[in-house]
Coordinates of C-alpha atoms and ligand atoms in Angstrom, one line a residue:
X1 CA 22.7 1.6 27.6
X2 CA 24.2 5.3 27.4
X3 CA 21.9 8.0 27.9
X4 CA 21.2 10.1 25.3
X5 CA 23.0 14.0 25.2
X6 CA 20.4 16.2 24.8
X7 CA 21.4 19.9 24.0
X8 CA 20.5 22.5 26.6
X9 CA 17.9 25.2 26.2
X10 CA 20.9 27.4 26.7
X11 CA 22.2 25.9 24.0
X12 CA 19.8 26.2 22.3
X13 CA 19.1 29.7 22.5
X14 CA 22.0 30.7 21.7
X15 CA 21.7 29.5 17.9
X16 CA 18.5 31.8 18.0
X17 CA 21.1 34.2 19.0
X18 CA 23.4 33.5 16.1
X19 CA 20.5 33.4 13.6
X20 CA 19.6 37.0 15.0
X21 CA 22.5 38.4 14.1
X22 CA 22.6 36.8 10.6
X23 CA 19.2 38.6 10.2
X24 CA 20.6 41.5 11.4
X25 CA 23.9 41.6 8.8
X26 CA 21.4 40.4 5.9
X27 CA 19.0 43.3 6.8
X28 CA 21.8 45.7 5.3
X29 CA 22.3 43.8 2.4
X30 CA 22.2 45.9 -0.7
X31 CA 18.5 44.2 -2.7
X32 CA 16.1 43.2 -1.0
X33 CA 15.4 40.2 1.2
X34 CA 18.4 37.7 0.7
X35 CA 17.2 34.0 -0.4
X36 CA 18.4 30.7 0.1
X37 CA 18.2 27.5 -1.6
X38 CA 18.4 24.0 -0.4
X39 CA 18.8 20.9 -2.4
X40 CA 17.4 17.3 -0.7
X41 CA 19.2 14.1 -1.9
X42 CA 18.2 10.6 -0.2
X43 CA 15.6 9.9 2.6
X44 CA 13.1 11.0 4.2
X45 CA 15.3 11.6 7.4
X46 CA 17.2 14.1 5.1
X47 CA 14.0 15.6 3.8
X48 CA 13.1 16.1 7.6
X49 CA 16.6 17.7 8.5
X50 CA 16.0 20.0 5.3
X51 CA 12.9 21.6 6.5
X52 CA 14.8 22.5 9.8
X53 CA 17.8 24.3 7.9
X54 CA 14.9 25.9 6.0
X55 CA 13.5 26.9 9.6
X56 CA 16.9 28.1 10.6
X57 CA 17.3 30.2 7.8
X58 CA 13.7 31.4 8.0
X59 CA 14.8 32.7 11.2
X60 CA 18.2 34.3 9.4
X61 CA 16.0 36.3 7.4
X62 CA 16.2 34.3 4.0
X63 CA 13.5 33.4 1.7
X64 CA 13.8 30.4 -0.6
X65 CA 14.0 30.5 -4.0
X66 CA 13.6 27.0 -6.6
X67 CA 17.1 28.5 -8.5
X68 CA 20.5 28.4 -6.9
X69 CA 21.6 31.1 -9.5
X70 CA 19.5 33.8 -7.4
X71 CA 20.3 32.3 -4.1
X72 CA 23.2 34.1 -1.7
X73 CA 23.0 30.8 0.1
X74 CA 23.6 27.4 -1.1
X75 CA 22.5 23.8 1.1
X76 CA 23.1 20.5 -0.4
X77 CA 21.9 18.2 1.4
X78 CA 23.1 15.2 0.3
X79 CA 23.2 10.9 0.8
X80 CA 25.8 8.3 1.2
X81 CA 23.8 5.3 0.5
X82 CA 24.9 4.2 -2.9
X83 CA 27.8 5.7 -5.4
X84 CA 25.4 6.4 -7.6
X85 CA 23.7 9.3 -4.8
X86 CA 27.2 10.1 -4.5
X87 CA 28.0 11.0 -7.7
X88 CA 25.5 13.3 -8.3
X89 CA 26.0 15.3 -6.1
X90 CA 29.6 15.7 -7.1
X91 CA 28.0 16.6 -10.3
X92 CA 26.0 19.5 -8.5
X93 CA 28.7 20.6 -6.5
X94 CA 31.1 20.9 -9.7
X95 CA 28.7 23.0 -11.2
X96 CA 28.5 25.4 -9.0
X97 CA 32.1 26.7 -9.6
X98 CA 30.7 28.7 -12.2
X99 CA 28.0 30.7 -10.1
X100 CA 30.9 31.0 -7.3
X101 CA 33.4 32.4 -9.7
X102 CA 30.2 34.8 -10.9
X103 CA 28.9 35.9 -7.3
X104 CA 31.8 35.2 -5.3
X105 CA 29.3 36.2 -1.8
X106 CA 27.3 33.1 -2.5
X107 CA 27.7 30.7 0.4
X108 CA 27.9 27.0 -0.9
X109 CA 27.4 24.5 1.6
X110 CA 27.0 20.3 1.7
X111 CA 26.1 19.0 4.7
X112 CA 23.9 15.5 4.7
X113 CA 25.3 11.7 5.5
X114 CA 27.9 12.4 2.2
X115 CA 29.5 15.3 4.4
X116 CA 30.4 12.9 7.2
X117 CA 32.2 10.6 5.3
X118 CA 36.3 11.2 5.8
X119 CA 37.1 10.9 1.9
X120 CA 34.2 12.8 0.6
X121 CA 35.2 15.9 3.2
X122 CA 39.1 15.5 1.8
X123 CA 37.9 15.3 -1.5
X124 CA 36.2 18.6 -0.8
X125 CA 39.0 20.5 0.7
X126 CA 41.4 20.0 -2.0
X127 CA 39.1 19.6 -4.9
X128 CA 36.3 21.5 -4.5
X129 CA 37.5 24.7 -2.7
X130 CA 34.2 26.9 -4.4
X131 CA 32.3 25.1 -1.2
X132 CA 32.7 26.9 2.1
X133 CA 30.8 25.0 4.5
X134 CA 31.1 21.1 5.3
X135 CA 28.9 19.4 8.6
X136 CA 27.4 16.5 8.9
X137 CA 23.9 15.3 10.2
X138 CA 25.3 15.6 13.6
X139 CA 26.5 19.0 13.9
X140 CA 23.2 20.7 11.9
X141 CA 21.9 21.9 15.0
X142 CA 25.0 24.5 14.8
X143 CA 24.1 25.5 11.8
X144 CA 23.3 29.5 12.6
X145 CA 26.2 29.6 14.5
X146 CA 28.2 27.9 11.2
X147 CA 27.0 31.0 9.2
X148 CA 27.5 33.5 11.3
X149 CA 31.0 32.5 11.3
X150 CA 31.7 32.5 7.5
X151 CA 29.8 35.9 7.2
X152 CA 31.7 37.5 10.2
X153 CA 36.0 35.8 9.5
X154 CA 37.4 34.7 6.5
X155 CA 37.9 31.1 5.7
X156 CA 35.9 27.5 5.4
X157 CA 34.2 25.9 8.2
X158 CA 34.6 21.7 8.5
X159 CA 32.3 20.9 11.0
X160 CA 32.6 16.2 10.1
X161 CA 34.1 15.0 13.9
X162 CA 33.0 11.6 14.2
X163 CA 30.3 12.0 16.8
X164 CA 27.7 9.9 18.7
X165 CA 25.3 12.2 18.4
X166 CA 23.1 14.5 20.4
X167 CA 19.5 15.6 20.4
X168 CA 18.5 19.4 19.8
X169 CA 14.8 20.3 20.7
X170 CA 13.2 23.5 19.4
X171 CA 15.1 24.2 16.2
X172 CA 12.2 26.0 13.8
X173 CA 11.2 24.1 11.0
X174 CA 9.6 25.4 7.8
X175 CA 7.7 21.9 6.4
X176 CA 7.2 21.8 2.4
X177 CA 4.0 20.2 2.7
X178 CA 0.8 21.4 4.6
X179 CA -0.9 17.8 4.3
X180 CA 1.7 15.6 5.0
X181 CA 4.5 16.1 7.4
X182 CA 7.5 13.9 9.0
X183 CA 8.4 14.3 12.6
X184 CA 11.7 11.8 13.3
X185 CA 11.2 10.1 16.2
X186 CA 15.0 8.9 16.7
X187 CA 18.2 9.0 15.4
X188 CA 20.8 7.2 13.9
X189 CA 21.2 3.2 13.5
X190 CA 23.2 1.0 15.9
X191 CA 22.7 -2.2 13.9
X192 CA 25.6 -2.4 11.2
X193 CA 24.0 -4.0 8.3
X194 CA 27.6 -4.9 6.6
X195 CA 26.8 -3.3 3.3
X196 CA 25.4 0.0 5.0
X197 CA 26.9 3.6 5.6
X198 CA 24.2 4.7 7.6
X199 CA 25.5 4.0 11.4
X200 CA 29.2 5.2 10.1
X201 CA 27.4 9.2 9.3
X202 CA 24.5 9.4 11.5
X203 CA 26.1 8.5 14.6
X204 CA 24.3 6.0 17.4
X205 CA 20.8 5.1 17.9
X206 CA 19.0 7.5 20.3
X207 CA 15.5 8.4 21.1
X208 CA 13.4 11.6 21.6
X209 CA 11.6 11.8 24.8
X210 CA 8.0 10.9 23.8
X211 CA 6.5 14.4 25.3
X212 CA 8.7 15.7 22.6
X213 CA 7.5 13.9 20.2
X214 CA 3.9 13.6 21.1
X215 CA 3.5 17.7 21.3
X216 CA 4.7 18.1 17.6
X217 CA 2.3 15.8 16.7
X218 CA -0.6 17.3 18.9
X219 CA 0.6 20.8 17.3
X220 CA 0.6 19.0 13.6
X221 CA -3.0 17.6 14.3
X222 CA -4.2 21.0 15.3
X223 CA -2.6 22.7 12.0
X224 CA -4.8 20.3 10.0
X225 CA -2.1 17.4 9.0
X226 CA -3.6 15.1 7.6
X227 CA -0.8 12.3 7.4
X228 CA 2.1 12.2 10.0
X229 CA 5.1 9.9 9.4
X230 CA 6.8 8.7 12.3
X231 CA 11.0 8.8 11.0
X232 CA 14.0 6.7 12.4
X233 CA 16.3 4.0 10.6
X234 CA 14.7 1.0 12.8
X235 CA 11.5 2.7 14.7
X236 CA 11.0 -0.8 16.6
X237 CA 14.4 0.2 18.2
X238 CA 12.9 3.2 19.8
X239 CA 13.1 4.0 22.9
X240 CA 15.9 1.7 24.5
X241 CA 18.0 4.6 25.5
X242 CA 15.4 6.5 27.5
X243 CA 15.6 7.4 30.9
X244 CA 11.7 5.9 31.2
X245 CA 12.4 2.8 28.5
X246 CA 9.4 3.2 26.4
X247 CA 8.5 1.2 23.6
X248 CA 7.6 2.2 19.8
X249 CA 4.2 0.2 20.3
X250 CA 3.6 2.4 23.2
X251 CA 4.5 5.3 21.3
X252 CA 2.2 4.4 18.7
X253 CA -0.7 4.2 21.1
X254 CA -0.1 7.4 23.2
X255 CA 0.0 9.2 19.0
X256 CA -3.6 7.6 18.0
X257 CA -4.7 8.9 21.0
X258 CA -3.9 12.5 20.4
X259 CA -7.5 14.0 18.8
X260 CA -7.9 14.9 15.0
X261 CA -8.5 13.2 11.9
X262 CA -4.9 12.0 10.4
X263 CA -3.5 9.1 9.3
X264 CA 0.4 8.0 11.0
X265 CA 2.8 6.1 9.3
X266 CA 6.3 5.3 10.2
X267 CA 9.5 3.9 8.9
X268 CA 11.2 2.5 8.4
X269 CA 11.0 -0.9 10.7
X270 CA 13.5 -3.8 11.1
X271 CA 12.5 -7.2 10.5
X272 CA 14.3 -8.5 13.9
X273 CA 12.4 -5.9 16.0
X274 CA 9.3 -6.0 14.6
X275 CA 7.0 -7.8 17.4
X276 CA 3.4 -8.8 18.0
X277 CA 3.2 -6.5 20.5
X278 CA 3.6 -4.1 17.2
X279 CA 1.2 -5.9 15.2
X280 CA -1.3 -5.9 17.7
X281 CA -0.8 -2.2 18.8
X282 CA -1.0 -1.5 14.3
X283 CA -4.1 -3.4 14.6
X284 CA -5.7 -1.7 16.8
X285 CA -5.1 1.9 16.8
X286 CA -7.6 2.7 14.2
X287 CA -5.7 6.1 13.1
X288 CA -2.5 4.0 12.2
X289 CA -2.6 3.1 8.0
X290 CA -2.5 -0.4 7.5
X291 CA 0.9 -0.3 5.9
X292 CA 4.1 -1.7 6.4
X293 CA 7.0 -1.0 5.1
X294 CA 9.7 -4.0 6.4
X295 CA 13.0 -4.4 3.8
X296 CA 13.8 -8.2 4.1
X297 CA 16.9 -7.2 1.7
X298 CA 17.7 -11.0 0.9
X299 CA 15.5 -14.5 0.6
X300 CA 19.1 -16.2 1.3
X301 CA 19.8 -17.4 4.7
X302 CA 23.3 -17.7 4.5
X303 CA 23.5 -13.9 2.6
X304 CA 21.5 -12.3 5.0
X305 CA 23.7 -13.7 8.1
X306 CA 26.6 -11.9 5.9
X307 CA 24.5 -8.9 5.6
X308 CA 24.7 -9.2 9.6
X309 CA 20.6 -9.0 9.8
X310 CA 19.7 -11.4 12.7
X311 CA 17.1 -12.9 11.0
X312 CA 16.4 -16.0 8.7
X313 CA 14.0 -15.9 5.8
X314 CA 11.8 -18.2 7.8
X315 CA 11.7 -15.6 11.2
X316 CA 10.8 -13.1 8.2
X317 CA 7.8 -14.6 6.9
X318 CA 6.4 -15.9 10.2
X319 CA 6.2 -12.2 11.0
X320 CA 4.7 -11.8 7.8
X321 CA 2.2 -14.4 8.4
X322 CA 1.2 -13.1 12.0
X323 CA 1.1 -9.7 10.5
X324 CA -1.8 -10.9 7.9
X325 CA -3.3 -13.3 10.2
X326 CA -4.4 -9.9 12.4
X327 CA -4.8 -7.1 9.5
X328 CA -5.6 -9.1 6.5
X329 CA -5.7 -5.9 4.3
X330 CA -2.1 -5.0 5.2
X331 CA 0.1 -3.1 2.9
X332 CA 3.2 -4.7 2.3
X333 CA 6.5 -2.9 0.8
X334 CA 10.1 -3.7 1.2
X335 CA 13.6 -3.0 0.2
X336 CA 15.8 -6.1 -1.9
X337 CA 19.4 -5.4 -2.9
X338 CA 20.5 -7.9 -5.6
X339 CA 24.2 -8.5 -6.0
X340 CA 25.4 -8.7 -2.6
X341 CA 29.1 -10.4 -2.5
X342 CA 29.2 -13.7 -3.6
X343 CA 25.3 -14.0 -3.9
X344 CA 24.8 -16.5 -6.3
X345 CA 21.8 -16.7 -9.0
X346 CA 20.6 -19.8 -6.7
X347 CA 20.5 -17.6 -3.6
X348 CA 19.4 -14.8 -5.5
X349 CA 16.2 -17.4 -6.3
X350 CA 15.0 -17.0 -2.5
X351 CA 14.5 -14.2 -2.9
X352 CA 12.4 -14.2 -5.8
X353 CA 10.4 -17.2 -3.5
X354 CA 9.6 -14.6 -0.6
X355 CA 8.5 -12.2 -3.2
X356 CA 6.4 -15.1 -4.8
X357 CA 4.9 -16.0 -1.0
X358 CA 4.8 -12.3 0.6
X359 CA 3.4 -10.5 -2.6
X360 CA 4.1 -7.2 -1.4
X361 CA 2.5 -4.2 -3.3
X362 CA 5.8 -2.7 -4.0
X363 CA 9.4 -3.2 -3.8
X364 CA 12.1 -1.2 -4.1
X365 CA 14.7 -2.8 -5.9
X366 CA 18.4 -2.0 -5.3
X367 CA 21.8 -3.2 -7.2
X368 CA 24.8 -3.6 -3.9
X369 CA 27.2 -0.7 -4.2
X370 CA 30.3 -1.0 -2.2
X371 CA 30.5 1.7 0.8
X372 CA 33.8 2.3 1.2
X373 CA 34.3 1.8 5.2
X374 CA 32.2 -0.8 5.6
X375 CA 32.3 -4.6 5.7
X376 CA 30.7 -6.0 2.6
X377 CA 33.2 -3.6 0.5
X378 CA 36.0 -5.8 1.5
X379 CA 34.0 -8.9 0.6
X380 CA 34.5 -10.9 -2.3
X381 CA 32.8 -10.0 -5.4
X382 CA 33.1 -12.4 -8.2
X383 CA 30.0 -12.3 -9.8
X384 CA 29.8 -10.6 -12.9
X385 CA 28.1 -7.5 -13.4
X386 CA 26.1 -8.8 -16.2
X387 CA 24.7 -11.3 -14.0
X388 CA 24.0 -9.4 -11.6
X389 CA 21.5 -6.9 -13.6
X390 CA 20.0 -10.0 -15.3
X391 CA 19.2 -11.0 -11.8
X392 CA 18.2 -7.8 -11.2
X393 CA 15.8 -7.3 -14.0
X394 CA 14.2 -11.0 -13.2
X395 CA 13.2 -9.4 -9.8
X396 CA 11.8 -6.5 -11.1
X397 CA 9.8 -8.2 -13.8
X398 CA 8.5 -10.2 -11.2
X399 CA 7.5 -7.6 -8.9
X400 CA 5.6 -5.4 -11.6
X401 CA 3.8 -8.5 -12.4
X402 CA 3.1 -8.9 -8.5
X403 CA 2.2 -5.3 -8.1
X404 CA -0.1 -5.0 -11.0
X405 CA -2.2 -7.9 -9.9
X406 CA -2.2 -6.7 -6.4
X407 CA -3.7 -2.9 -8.4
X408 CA -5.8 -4.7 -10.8
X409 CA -7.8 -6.0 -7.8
X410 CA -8.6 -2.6 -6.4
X411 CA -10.4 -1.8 -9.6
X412 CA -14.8 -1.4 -9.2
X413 CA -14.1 -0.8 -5.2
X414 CA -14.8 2.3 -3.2
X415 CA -11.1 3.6 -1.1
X416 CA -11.4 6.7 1.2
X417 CA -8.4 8.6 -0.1
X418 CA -6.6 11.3 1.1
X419 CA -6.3 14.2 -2.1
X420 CA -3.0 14.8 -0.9
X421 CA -1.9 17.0 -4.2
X422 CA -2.3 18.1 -8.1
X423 CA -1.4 15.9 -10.7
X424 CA 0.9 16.5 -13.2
X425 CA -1.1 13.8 -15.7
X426 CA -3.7 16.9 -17.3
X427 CA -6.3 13.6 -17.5
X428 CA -6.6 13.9 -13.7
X429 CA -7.0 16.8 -11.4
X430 CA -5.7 15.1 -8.1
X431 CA -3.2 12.8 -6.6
X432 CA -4.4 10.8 -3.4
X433 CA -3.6 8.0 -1.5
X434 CA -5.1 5.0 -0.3
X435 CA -4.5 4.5 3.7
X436 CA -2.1 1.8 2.7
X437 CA -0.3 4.5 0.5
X438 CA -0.8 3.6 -3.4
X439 CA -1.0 6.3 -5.4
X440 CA -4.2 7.5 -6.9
X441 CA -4.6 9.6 -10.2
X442 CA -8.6 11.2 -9.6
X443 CA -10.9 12.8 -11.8
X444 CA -12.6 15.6 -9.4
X445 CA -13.1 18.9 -8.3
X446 CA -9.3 20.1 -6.5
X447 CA -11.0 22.1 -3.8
X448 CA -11.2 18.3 -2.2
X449 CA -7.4 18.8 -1.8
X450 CA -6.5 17.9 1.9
X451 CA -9.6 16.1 2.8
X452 CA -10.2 12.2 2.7
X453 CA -12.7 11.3 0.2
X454 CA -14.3 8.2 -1.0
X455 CA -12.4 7.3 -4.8
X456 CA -14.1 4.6 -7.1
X457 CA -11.1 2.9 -8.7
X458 CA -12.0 2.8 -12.2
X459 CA -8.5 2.0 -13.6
X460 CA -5.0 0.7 -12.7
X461 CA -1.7 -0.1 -13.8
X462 CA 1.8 -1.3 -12.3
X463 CA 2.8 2.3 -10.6
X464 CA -0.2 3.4 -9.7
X465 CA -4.6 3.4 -9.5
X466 CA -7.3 6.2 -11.7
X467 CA -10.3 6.8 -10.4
X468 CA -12.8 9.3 -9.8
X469 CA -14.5 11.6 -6.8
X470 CA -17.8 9.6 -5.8
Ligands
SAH501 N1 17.1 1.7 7.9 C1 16.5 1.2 6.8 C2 17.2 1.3 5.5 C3 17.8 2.6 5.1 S1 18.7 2.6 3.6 C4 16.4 -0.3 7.0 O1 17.1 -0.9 7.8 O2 15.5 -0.9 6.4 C5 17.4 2.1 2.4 C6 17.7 0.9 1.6 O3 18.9 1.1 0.8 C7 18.1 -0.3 2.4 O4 17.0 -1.0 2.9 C8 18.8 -1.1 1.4 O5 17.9 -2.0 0.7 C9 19.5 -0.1 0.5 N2 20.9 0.0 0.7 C10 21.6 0.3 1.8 N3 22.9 0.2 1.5 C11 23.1 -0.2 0.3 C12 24.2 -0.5 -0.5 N4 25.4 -0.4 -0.1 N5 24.0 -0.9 -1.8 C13 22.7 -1.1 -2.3 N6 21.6 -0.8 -1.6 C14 21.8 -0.4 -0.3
SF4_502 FE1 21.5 0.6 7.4 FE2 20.8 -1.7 8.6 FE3 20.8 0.6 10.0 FE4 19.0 0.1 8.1 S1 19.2 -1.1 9.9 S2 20.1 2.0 8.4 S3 20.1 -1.0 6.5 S4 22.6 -0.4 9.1
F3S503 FE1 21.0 8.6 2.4 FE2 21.6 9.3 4.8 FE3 19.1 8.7 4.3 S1 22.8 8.0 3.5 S2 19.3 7.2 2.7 S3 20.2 10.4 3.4 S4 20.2 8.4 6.2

């Protein structure tokens, strides 16, 4: 396999350089400290690349501010995955003619998986001409060189060539959350589902060396995280393209070891990777939440060869079965798309059977939305759209009945939670989780915010648990 570009601490430092002068230029602004804001659509791989543009312009000398209206820069970082995503963001985007028009210094940029899609990027040139910067995930390590471009020559700045993809250590990072953080582990997907964007605008799979990885982690741990999520598309991919091949159960192992008390969770996995080696390594590293998050997307044999995921139903649930046999409390979640060309209501049944034989604690439920680009967009689609929601809504009704049995059982027991925020429900004072990630609603005092505390579960429905501080 190719080695993975990774981009020199020259590199490097010379973005640092860029986002110098940007402080420098902004310093002389007339008002005060300039702000920023920056939007987040999609994952959490986006939410991740959000809190390094946030670091980058940290470094530029920009606050952040919750209201684009006050902001004298503009990110919108934004997500392919379904036309729904894509939609509104063109309805952001449109909007902002107005505050352009207004404060014609504000600098609008969309960057994000949408960016690096050829018609989206022509669609903004012609159409959107308010918006001055374009890049895609593969080019945000240029970012403060970007800038310092539109603020020194006139113009717009398309930064969408089709690349493979690099690595860039050290960019700064400002994280939104001081109790949980992610730290992405790879990059990029090389597997080609046929319905997905994903490997078309994030470029080829590659890895980041684990010293890399395991000294933001170490540094996290000693910040007082308390819940670290290890990011890729397919985390049982890592490490293929490493000079020293090292796998993600390894990985795993050599972050439990690292000292502190924190909870790591990662996604999202890939049934046709997901080994006993895995398994074994999840059951034994006692800082790893017994969770698993593993999108089967299909109960159909013959739709999920079309999907192109190299697995059967019955490889699927034999890992399921291992998986229980060795951590019999695991936490099961998943990803379903209904719809898929030429699924039928029969094959659509399957997947209501896995549901029925996996009962996984949550599901998220998706209706197939034609990339263009990609395979299953050229597929036939006969079914009708009707058909397809009823389908749709069958799942779901099953799954909430699934999910609040599975919550209903968790009620008179005693869960160490982390308080991992306030809750917007005045009945409660805190939000926590259990380790395997359901959310808890609990009656307490909030200075127990960022610790793990025992919760009796007095209460539950199909979202979510109540309880109260013990
Ligand atoms: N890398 C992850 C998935 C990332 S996308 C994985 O392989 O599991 C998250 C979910 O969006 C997918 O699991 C899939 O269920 C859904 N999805 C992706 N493309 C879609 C499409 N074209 N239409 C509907 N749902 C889609
Ligand atoms: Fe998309 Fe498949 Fe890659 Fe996941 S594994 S990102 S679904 S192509
Ligand atoms: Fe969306 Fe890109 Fe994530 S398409 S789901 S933001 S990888």
């Amino acid at each position: 396999m190719e080695r993975t570009t990774l981009i020199s601490p020259a590199q490097m430092e010379q973005q640092l350089e860029y986002c110098r002068a940007v402080a420098q230029l902004s310093a002389q602004w007339p008002g005060g400290k300039p702000l920023a804001f920056v939007d987040t659509y999609g994952c959490q791989q986006n939410e991740a690349d959000s809190e390094r543009i946030r670091g980058y312009l940290a470094q530029m000398g920009f606050g952040f501010t919750a209201d684009a209206e006050q902001a004298r820069i503009i990110v919108l970082n934004t997500c392919a995955i379904r036309e729904h995503a894509e939609q509104r963001v063109f309805g952001s985007v449109g909007a902002l003619v107005h505050t352009k028009r207004r404060r014609p210094d504000t600098l609008i940029c969309l960057c994000g998986c949408m960016a690096q899609r050829p018609q989206v990027a022509q669609k903004i040139r012609t159409s959107y001409r308010h918006v001055d910067l374009v890049f895609g995930p593969q080019a945000l390590w240029k970012f403060p060189e970007m800038i310092h471009g539109l603020l020194t020559q006139r113009g717009r700045t398309f930064s969408i060539a089709d690349e493979a993809g690099s690595i860039a250590e050290g960019i700064p990072v400002v994280r939104q959350d001081r109790i949980k953080a992610w730290v992405s582990i790879m990059y990029g997907c090389n597997n080609f589902c046929t319905y997905c964007i994903v490997p078309y605008v994030r470029g080829r799979e590659r890895s980041r060396r684990p010293e890399d990885i395991l000294a933001e982690v170490r540094q996290l741990a000693e910040e007082g995280y308390k819940d670290i999520t290890l990011l890729g598309q397919n985390v049982n991919s890592y490490g293929k393209d490493l000079a020293e091949p090292m796998d993600f159960a390894d990985l795993l192992e050599a972050v439990n070891a690292i000292p502190g008390e924190f909870l790591i969770r990662f996604m999202t996995s890939h049934p046709k990777d997901a080994t006993q080696k895995l398994f074994a390594a999840m059951a034994r590293c006692e800082k790893v939440a017994p969770v698993l998050h593993l999108p089967f997307q299909a109960g159909n044999d013959r739709i999920l060869r079309a999907m192109n995921r190299r697995h059967t139903r019955e490889q699927y649930l034999e890992k399921i079965r291992a998986l229980k046999a060795l951590i019999p409390d695991i936490v099961l979640t998943s990803d379903v798309i209904v719809g898929f060309p030429g699924e039928t209501t029969e094959e659509f049944e399957d997947t209501l059977r896995v549901l029925e034989e996996v009962r996984f604690d949550a599901l998220f439920t998706f209706l197939f939305s034609p990339r263009p680009g990609t395979p299953a967009a050229e597929m036939d689609d006969p079914m009708p759209r009707e058909e397809k929601l009823s389908n749709f809504n069958r799942l779901t009704a099953l799954q909430d009945t699934i999910s609040e049995e599975k919550h209903a059982a968790y009620i008179g027991k005693t869960v160490r939670c982390l308080m991992d925020g306030h809750s917007d429900d005045a009945r409660y004072d805190l939000t926590a989780r259990t380790p395997g990630n359901r959310l808890v609603r609990v009656v307490g005092d909030v200075s127990a915010l960022g610790q793990f505390r025992d919760v009796k579960i007095t209460g539950a429905n199909k979202w979510s648990l109540f309880g109260e501080l013990v």
